[in-house]
């Protein structure tokens, strides 16, 4: 009841434009504006929103202190969830959460033939109408920051995205580039997010009995959780990751099977190294 297979002709009736191939149609699917969604989530009397630069976390008594650049206390709480993309390993003092910052660009276009677009089209790329009415095509997946190759410039990225647009549609259209959006994805080496309780890496490495450990055997940092490295699918993954963390924090049944929870466990890299007897060697840079 959630999805149905449509021919390209049937899909064109829903989309308002003709796609290049048959595909899946989600009748209740929606486009989500990240900014508007986040503002809606924060608009709750139970939430106090504080905007500040965070430099470190420190455990004091039964609470965590969130410290600013001058070591001033920004917030205090018994439980902390760090969701800070590439800054997360530093904030939770982990040496075993490898990731790559992968840049990408979306191209905004104008095309008279696409003004009838009524739904998002995905496949070898994405075509959608942004909340302000602009048509967006994307997205590039470029060389990780710090790698030898240079990232795509705006012209090359636009050309790449226009090629995606051509592959998505049954008939080529004349599209004029009107702008761009560039961002950086935080991507784990194994392409899975880190979501769950943070391991106590030093305590685990110091305990020789943990060499053949399972995830539930590992020592964890008290009431400290992480959710990051969601890559290109943050809006898809983060709500489920939040439910997983809430269940772990409250001792409730998990919303996913144990194997999936283990697969996204922030301790999975530590666990593999313990099983190989590698400990903390060679973990200076979380990349």
Short mmCIF file of N, CA and C in Angstrom, two decimals, residues 45-127:
data_model
loop_
_atom_site.label_atom_id
_atom_site.label_comp_id
_atom_site.label_asym_id
_atom_site.label_seq_id
_atom_site.Cartn_x
_atom_site.Cartn_y
_atom_site.Cartn_z
N UNK A 45 7.58 23.73 23.02
CA UNK A 45 7.86 24.36 24.31
C UNK A 45 8.85 23.57 25.17
N UNK A 46 9.04 22.28 24.86
CA UNK A 46 9.97 21.48 25.65
C UNK A 46 11.42 21.66 25.21
N UNK A 47 11.64 22.38 24.11
CA UNK A 47 12.98 22.54 23.55
C UNK A 47 13.49 23.96 23.77
N UNK A 48 14.68 24.07 24.31
CA UNK A 48 15.37 25.35 24.40
C UNK A 48 16.53 25.33 23.42
N UNK A 49 16.49 26.21 22.45
CA UNK A 49 17.50 26.23 21.40
C UNK A 49 18.56 27.28 21.74
N UNK A 50 19.82 26.85 21.78
CA UNK A 50 20.94 27.75 22.04
C UNK A 50 21.93 27.64 20.89
N UNK A 51 22.25 28.75 20.28
CA UNK A 51 23.21 28.74 19.18
C UNK A 51 24.56 29.21 19.71
N UNK A 52 25.56 28.32 19.65
CA UNK A 52 26.88 28.65 20.18
C UNK A 52 27.91 27.71 19.59
N UNK A 53 29.15 28.15 19.56
CA UNK A 53 30.26 27.29 19.13
C UNK A 53 30.67 26.40 20.29
N UNK A 54 30.71 25.10 20.06
CA UNK A 54 31.06 24.13 21.10
C UNK A 54 32.47 23.62 20.86
N UNK A 55 33.28 23.64 21.92
CA UNK A 55 34.67 23.22 21.78
C UNK A 55 34.94 21.86 22.40
N UNK A 56 34.20 21.50 23.47
CA UNK A 56 34.51 20.25 24.16
C UNK A 56 33.34 19.82 25.04
N UNK A 57 33.40 18.55 25.44
CA UNK A 57 32.46 17.99 26.42
C UNK A 57 33.26 17.52 27.63
N UNK A 58 32.70 17.71 28.79
CA UNK A 58 33.41 17.29 30.02
C UNK A 58 32.40 16.69 30.99
N UNK A 59 32.74 15.54 31.53
CA UNK A 59 31.87 14.87 32.49
C UNK A 59 32.16 15.39 33.89
N UNK A 60 31.15 15.95 34.52
CA UNK A 60 31.28 16.50 35.87
C UNK A 60 30.17 15.94 36.73
N UNK A 61 30.54 15.15 37.72
CA UNK A 61 29.52 14.52 38.55
C UNK A 61 28.65 13.61 37.71
N UNK A 62 27.36 13.79 37.79
CA UNK A 62 26.45 12.97 37.00
C UNK A 62 26.01 13.62 35.71
N UNK A 63 26.66 14.72 35.32
CA UNK A 63 26.24 15.46 34.14
C UNK A 63 27.38 15.64 33.15
N UNK A 64 27.00 15.99 31.94
CA UNK A 64 27.94 16.46 30.94
C UNK A 64 27.88 17.98 30.87
N UNK A 65 29.05 18.60 30.82
CA UNK A 65 29.14 20.03 30.55
C UNK A 65 29.49 20.23 29.08
N UNK A 66 28.75 21.10 28.41
CA UNK A 66 29.06 21.48 27.04
C UNK A 66 29.83 22.79 27.12
N UNK A 67 31.09 22.77 26.65
CA UNK A 67 31.98 23.91 26.84
C UNK A 67 32.23 24.65 25.54
N UNK A 68 32.32 25.97 25.66
CA UNK A 68 32.61 26.82 24.51
C UNK A 68 34.09 27.00 24.29
N UNK A 69 34.44 27.90 23.36
CA UNK A 69 35.84 28.11 22.98
C UNK A 69 36.69 28.61 24.13
N UNK A 70 36.09 29.32 25.09
CA UNK A 70 36.83 29.82 26.25
C UNK A 70 36.62 28.94 27.47
N UNK A 71 36.19 27.72 27.21
CA UNK A 71 35.91 26.75 28.27
C UNK A 71 34.74 27.18 29.15
N UNK A 72 33.90 28.08 28.65
CA UNK A 72 32.73 28.48 29.40
C UNK A 72 31.63 27.43 29.22
N UNK A 73 30.82 27.26 30.25
CA UNK A 73 29.74 26.27 30.19
C UNK A 73 28.58 26.83 29.37
N UNK A 74 28.22 26.14 28.30
CA UNK A 74 27.11 26.54 27.46
C UNK A 74 25.83 25.84 27.90
N UNK A 75 25.98 24.57 28.28
CA UNK A 75 24.81 23.79 28.70
C UNK A 75 25.28 22.67 29.62
N UNK A 76 24.33 22.12 30.37
CA UNK A 76 24.63 21.01 31.29
C UNK A 76 23.46 20.03 31.22
N UNK A 77 23.77 18.74 31.09
CA UNK A 77 22.71 17.74 30.98
C UNK A 77 23.26 16.37 31.35
N UNK A 78 22.41 15.46 31.83
CA UNK A 78 22.86 14.12 32.16
C UNK A 78 23.15 13.27 30.92
N UNK A 79 22.60 13.67 29.77
CA UNK A 79 22.78 12.89 28.54
C UNK A 79 23.07 13.85 27.40
N UNK A 80 24.00 13.45 26.51
CA UNK A 80 24.35 14.27 25.36
C UNK A 80 24.36 13.40 24.10
N UNK A 81 23.78 13.94 23.05
CA UNK A 81 23.87 13.31 21.72
C UNK A 81 24.64 14.27 20.82
N UNK A 82 25.75 13.82 20.31
CA UNK A 82 26.59 14.64 19.43
C UNK A 82 26.21 14.33 17.99
N UNK A 83 25.73 15.35 17.29
CA UNK A 83 25.34 15.22 15.88
C UNK A 83 25.99 16.36 15.12
N UNK A 84 27.30 16.31 15.02
CA UNK A 84 28.07 17.45 14.51
C UNK A 84 28.91 17.08 13.29
N UNK A 85 28.41 16.14 12.50
CA UNK A 85 29.08 15.74 11.26
C UNK A 85 30.58 15.49 11.53
N UNK A 86 31.45 16.12 10.74
CA UNK A 86 32.88 15.84 10.85
C UNK A 86 33.54 16.29 12.14
N UNK A 87 32.87 17.14 12.92
CA UNK A 87 33.42 17.55 14.21
C UNK A 87 33.09 16.55 15.31
N UNK A 88 32.23 15.58 15.03
CA UNK A 88 31.78 14.65 16.07
C UNK A 88 32.92 13.84 16.70
N UNK A 89 33.82 13.22 15.91
CA UNK A 89 34.90 12.45 16.55
C UNK A 89 35.72 13.27 17.52
N UNK A 90 36.00 14.52 17.18
CA UNK A 90 36.77 15.37 18.09
C UNK A 90 36.00 15.64 19.37
N UNK A 91 34.72 15.93 19.25
CA UNK A 91 33.94 16.28 20.44
C UNK A 91 33.76 15.10 21.38
N UNK A 92 33.68 13.89 20.83
CA UNK A 92 33.52 12.72 21.71
C UNK A 92 34.85 12.05 21.97
N UNK A 93 35.95 12.71 21.54
CA UNK A 93 37.32 12.22 21.80
C UNK A 93 37.51 10.79 21.31
N UNK A 94 37.11 10.55 20.07
CA UNK A 94 37.26 9.22 19.49
C UNK A 94 38.35 9.22 18.43
N UNK A 95 39.15 8.14 18.42
CA UNK A 95 40.16 7.95 17.39
C UNK A 95 39.76 6.84 16.42
N UNK A 96 38.56 6.32 16.56
CA UNK A 96 38.16 5.17 15.75
C UNK A 96 36.82 5.39 15.06
N UNK A 97 36.64 6.56 14.50
CA UNK A 97 35.43 6.84 13.74
C UNK A 97 35.85 7.47 12.41
N UNK A 98 36.44 6.67 11.51
CA UNK A 98 36.95 7.23 10.25
C UNK A 98 35.83 7.75 9.36
N UNK A 99 36.09 8.88 8.73
CA UNK A 99 35.10 9.48 7.84
C UNK A 99 35.82 10.28 6.77
N UNK A 100 35.08 10.66 5.74
CA UNK A 100 35.59 11.53 4.70
C UNK A 100 34.60 12.67 4.46
N UNK A 101 35.10 13.90 4.30
CA UNK A 101 34.22 15.00 3.88
C UNK A 101 34.12 15.01 2.36
N UNK A 102 32.94 14.72 1.83
CA UNK A 102 32.76 14.57 0.39
C UNK A 102 31.89 15.71 -0.13
N UNK A 103 32.47 16.62 -0.92
CA UNK A 103 31.68 17.75 -1.42
C UNK A 103 30.74 17.35 -2.55
N UNK A 104 29.71 18.16 -2.72
CA UNK A 104 28.76 17.94 -3.81
C UNK A 104 28.04 19.22 -4.14
N UNK A 105 27.47 19.28 -5.34
CA UNK A 105 26.78 20.49 -5.78
C UNK A 105 25.44 20.14 -6.43
N UNK A 106 24.46 20.99 -6.19
CA UNK A 106 23.16 20.95 -6.86
C UNK A 106 23.10 22.16 -7.78
N UNK A 107 22.55 21.95 -8.97
CA UNK A 107 22.44 23.03 -9.95
C UNK A 107 20.98 23.46 -10.08
N UNK A 108 20.73 24.77 -10.00
CA UNK A 108 19.40 25.32 -10.22
C UNK A 108 19.26 25.70 -11.70
N UNK A 109 18.14 25.28 -12.29
CA UNK A 109 17.96 25.51 -13.72
C UNK A 109 16.58 26.10 -13.99
N UNK A 110 16.46 26.66 -15.19
CA UNK A 110 15.16 27.09 -15.70
C UNK A 110 14.95 26.40 -17.05
N UNK A 111 13.79 25.77 -17.20
CA UNK A 111 13.46 25.10 -18.46
C UNK A 111 11.95 25.15 -18.63
N UNK A 112 11.50 25.74 -19.73
CA UNK A 112 10.05 25.89 -19.96
C UNK A 112 9.36 24.53 -19.98
N UNK A 113 10.02 23.51 -20.52
CA UNK A 113 9.41 22.19 -20.62
C UNK A 113 9.22 21.51 -19.27
N UNK A 114 9.85 22.04 -18.24
CA UNK A 114 9.78 21.42 -16.92
C UNK A 114 8.89 22.18 -15.94
N UNK A 115 8.23 23.23 -16.41
CA UNK A 115 7.39 24.00 -15.51
C UNK A 115 6.18 23.20 -15.02
N UNK A 116 5.86 22.11 -15.72
CA UNK A 116 4.73 21.27 -15.32
C UNK A 116 5.11 20.21 -14.29
N UNK A 117 6.36 20.19 -13.85
CA UNK A 117 6.81 19.18 -12.89
C UNK A 117 5.99 19.27 -11.60
N UNK A 118 5.40 18.13 -11.19
CA UNK A 118 4.55 18.11 -10.01
C UNK A 118 5.10 17.26 -8.87
N UNK A 119 6.16 16.50 -9.12
CA UNK A 119 6.71 15.62 -8.08
C UNK A 119 8.19 15.44 -8.32
N UNK A 120 8.89 14.97 -7.31
CA UNK A 120 10.31 14.73 -7.44
C UNK A 120 10.59 13.49 -8.27
N UNK A 121 11.65 13.54 -9.07
CA UNK A 121 12.06 12.42 -9.91
C UNK A 121 13.48 12.04 -9.53
N UNK A 122 13.67 10.78 -9.17
CA UNK A 122 14.99 10.31 -8.79
C UNK A 122 15.40 9.09 -9.59
N UNK A 123 16.67 8.87 -9.71
CA UNK A 123 17.22 7.74 -10.44
C UNK A 123 18.70 7.95 -10.56
N UNK A 124 19.18 8.12 -11.78
CA UNK A 124 20.59 8.47 -11.98
C UNK A 124 20.72 9.98 -11.82
N UNK A 125 20.41 10.44 -10.62
CA UNK A 125 20.35 11.86 -10.34
C UNK A 125 18.99 12.19 -9.75
N UNK A 126 18.74 13.48 -9.53
CA UNK A 126 17.50 13.93 -8.92
C UNK A 126 17.03 15.21 -9.58
N UNK A 127 15.73 15.29 -9.83
CA UNK A 127 15.10 16.51 -10.31
C UNK A 127 13.94 16.84 -9.40
#
